[in-house]
Amino acid sequence: MKTCLIIDEAPVIRKIAFRLLSRDGLDVDTLETPSEAFEWIDSNGAPDILIVAASTQDKTVVDEIKRLRERAGPSMHIVAMIVEANLGLMTRLRRAGVEGYLYKPFDRTLLEESLRPFLEPVAVSA
């Protein structure tokens, strides 16, 4: 079973994402801040997918994502939850290791579409 860690300061976002992803068969856990994820990874290992909220107001999130990527390695997929398409923020997030974006507010369809590349098995060419 694939694991997913959701990090967002808003309890309602964590609750909605938890419910939607748990129904899809993922083993899901939630945290309020990226700094809590280091201890979580030390205790549980790196999740398959990390979904983390990012905004231009939070000046530390890009550095924390970069450190999480270094700690967990390349097997962990990182998706950033953002409110708007801010090219500067998106570029910094991409450089830190983010592989995809999920726009807030989201519904089941948007959530599934943003995670689909990381949930589908990789096709092996013969």
mmCIF file of C-alpha atoms in Angstrom:
data_model
loop_
_atom_site.group_PDB
_atom_site.id
_atom_site.type_symbol
_atom_site.label_atom_id
_atom_site.label_comp_id
_atom_site.label_asym_id
_atom_site.label_seq_id
_atom_site.Cartn_x
_atom_site.Cartn_y
_atom_site.Cartn_z
ATOM 1 C CA MET A 1 0.000 0.000 0.000
ATOM 2 C CA LYS A 2 1.364 3.419 -0.959
ATOM 3 C CA THR A 3 1.832 5.970 1.799
ATOM 4 C CA CYS A 4 0.970 9.652 1.655
ATOM 5 C CA LEU A 5 1.866 12.425 4.085
ATOM 6 C CA ILE A 6 -0.167 15.650 3.926
ATOM 7 C CA ILE A 7 1.233 18.845 5.442
ATOM 8 C CA ASP A 8 -1.007 21.903 5.747
ATOM 9 C CA GLU A 9 -1.640 24.347 8.567
ATOM 10 C CA ALA A 10 -5.414 24.281 7.924
ATOM 11 C CA PRO A 11 -7.153 21.399 9.730
ATOM 12 C CA VAL A 12 -10.011 21.370 7.204
ATOM 13 C CA ILE A 13 -7.621 20.871 4.266
ATOM 14 C CA ARG A 14 -5.866 18.023 6.080
ATOM 15 C CA LYS A 15 -9.195 16.405 6.942
ATOM 16 C CA ILE A 16 -10.631 16.617 3.416
ATOM 17 C CA ALA A 17 -7.437 15.356 1.745
ATOM 18 C CA PHE A 18 -7.141 12.572 4.327
ATOM 19 C CA ARG A 19 -10.687 11.356 3.681
ATOM 20 C CA LEU A 20 -10.418 11.519 -0.107
ATOM 21 C CA LEU A 21 -7.063 9.751 -0.291
ATOM 22 C CA SER A 22 -7.928 7.127 2.331
ATOM 23 C CA ARG A 23 -10.938 6.137 0.241
ATOM 24 C CA ASP A 24 -8.591 5.669 -2.712
ATOM 25 C CA GLY A 25 -6.622 3.038 -0.807
ATOM 26 C CA LEU A 26 -3.650 5.074 0.361
ATOM 27 C CA ASP A 27 -2.198 4.886 3.860
ATOM 28 C CA VAL A 28 -2.504 8.583 4.796
ATOM 29 C CA ASP A 29 -1.180 10.661 7.676
ATOM 30 C CA THR A 30 -1.293 14.419 8.266
ATOM 31 C CA LEU A 31 0.893 17.051 9.898
ATOM 32 C CA GLU A 32 0.516 20.774 10.496
ATOM 33 C CA THR A 33 4.036 21.969 9.581
ATOM 34 C CA PRO A 34 6.901 20.773 7.381
ATOM 35 C CA SER A 35 9.275 20.820 10.359
ATOM 36 C CA GLU A 36 7.221 17.994 11.948
ATOM 37 C CA ALA A 37 7.875 15.821 8.905
ATOM 38 C CA PHE A 38 11.520 15.203 9.783
ATOM 39 C CA GLU A 39 10.584 13.319 12.956
ATOM 40 C CA TRP A 40 7.759 11.545 11.096
ATOM 41 C CA ILE A 41 10.194 10.330 8.416
ATOM 42 C CA ASP A 42 12.691 9.204 11.065
ATOM 43 C CA SER A 43 9.941 7.159 12.749
ATOM 44 C CA ASN A 44 8.043 5.853 9.713
ATOM 45 C CA GLY A 45 10.384 6.119 6.749
ATOM 46 C CA ALA A 46 9.799 8.317 3.741
ATOM 47 C CA PRO A 47 6.254 8.367 2.376
ATOM 48 C CA ASP A 48 5.685 7.506 -1.264
ATOM 49 C CA ILE A 49 3.971 10.876 -1.757
ATOM 50 C CA LEU A 50 4.404 14.081 0.239
ATOM 51 C CA ILE A 51 1.761 16.772 -0.271
ATOM 52 C CA VAL A 52 2.848 20.057 1.287
ATOM 53 C CA ALA A 53 1.192 23.487 1.359
ATOM 54 C CA ALA A 54 3.321 26.335 0.070
ATOM 55 C CA SER A 55 2.738 30.063 -0.181
ATOM 56 C CA THR A 56 4.713 33.193 -0.893
ATOM 57 C CA GLN A 57 4.125 34.321 2.705
ATOM 58 C CA ASP A 58 5.931 31.294 4.142
ATOM 59 C CA LYS A 59 9.600 32.073 3.556
ATOM 60 C CA THR A 60 10.875 28.794 5.056
ATOM 61 C CA VAL A 61 8.780 26.227 3.164
ATOM 62 C CA VAL A 62 11.092 26.028 0.130
ATOM 63 C CA ASP A 63 14.128 25.355 2.348
ATOM 64 C CA GLU A 64 12.184 22.780 4.364
ATOM 65 C CA ILE A 65 11.079 20.992 1.186
ATOM 66 C CA LYS A 66 14.676 20.923 -0.012
ATOM 67 C CA ARG A 67 15.801 19.410 3.305
ATOM 68 C CA LEU A 68 12.950 16.859 3.220
ATOM 69 C CA ARG A 69 13.963 15.853 -0.310
ATOM 70 C CA GLU A 70 17.564 15.378 0.856
ATOM 71 C CA ARG A 71 16.440 13.342 3.873
ATOM 72 C CA ALA A 72 13.956 11.116 2.034
ATOM 73 C CA GLY A 73 15.723 10.711 -1.287
ATOM 74 C CA PRO A 74 14.427 10.591 -4.841
ATOM 75 C CA SER A 75 11.856 7.826 -4.297
ATOM 76 C CA MET A 76 9.519 10.228 -2.450
ATOM 77 C CA HIS A 77 7.289 12.248 -4.797
ATOM 78 C CA ILE A 78 6.522 15.797 -3.653
ATOM 79 C CA VAL A 79 3.394 17.721 -4.651
ATOM 80 C CA ALA A 80 2.965 21.342 -3.545
ATOM 81 C CA MET A 81 -0.481 22.722 -2.693
ATOM 82 C CA ILE A 82 -0.661 26.334 -3.844
ATOM 83 C CA VAL A 83 -3.410 28.934 -4.088
ATOM 84 C CA GLU A 84 -2.301 30.645 -7.289
ATOM 85 C CA ALA A 85 0.127 30.147 -10.149
ATOM 86 C CA ASN A 86 3.033 32.269 -8.912
ATOM 87 C CA LEU A 87 5.920 31.622 -11.296
ATOM 88 C CA GLY A 88 8.596 32.694 -8.806
ATOM 89 C CA LEU A 89 7.292 30.413 -6.060
ATOM 90 C CA MET A 90 6.719 27.542 -8.470
ATOM 91 C CA THR A 91 10.274 27.833 -9.801
ATOM 92 C CA ARG A 92 11.759 27.824 -6.280
ATOM 93 C CA LEU A 93 9.593 24.826 -5.356
ATOM 94 C CA ARG A 94 10.633 22.926 -8.494
ATOM 95 C CA ARG A 95 14.304 23.557 -7.687
ATOM 96 C CA ALA A 96 13.692 22.293 -4.146
ATOM 97 C CA GLY A 97 12.341 18.989 -5.464
ATOM 98 C CA VAL A 98 8.607 19.483 -6.069
ATOM 99 C CA GLU A 99 7.333 17.363 -8.958
ATOM 100 C CA GLY A 100 3.734 18.533 -9.228
ATOM 101 C CA TYR A 101 1.208 21.114 -8.072
ATOM 102 C CA LEU A 102 -2.287 20.967 -6.608
ATOM 103 C CA TYR A 103 -4.327 24.157 -6.558
ATOM 104 C CA LYS A 104 -6.408 24.994 -3.493
ATOM 105 C CA PRO A 105 -9.288 24.766 -3.109
ATOM 106 C CA PHE A 106 -9.451 21.290 -4.609
ATOM 107 C CA ASP A 107 -12.025 18.596 -5.070
ATOM 108 C CA ARG A 108 -11.690 14.837 -5.530
ATOM 109 C CA THR A 109 -11.087 15.149 -9.272
ATOM 110 C CA LEU A 110 -8.316 17.741 -8.954
ATOM 111 C CA LEU A 111 -6.656 15.788 -6.151
ATOM 112 C CA GLU A 112 -6.719 12.542 -8.109
ATOM 113 C CA GLU A 113 -5.432 14.230 -11.288
ATOM 114 C CA SER A 114 -2.504 15.817 -9.484
ATOM 115 C CA LEU A 115 -1.475 12.496 -7.906
ATOM 116 C CA ARG A 116 -2.186 10.199 -10.859
ATOM 117 C CA PRO A 117 1.401 10.303 -12.242
ATOM 118 C CA PHE A 118 2.721 9.108 -8.884
ATOM 119 C CA LEU A 119 0.124 6.396 -8.272
ATOM 120 C CA GLU A 120 0.035 4.611 -11.608
ATOM 121 C CA PRO A 121 2.529 1.823 -12.140
ATOM 122 C CA VAL A 122 5.455 2.649 -14.396
ATOM 123 C CA ALA A 123 5.184 1.019 -17.810
ATOM 124 C CA VAL A 124 8.139 -1.217 -18.569
ATOM 125 C CA SER A 125 9.190 -1.344 -22.210
ATOM 126 C CA ALA A 126 10.152 -4.730 -23.626
#
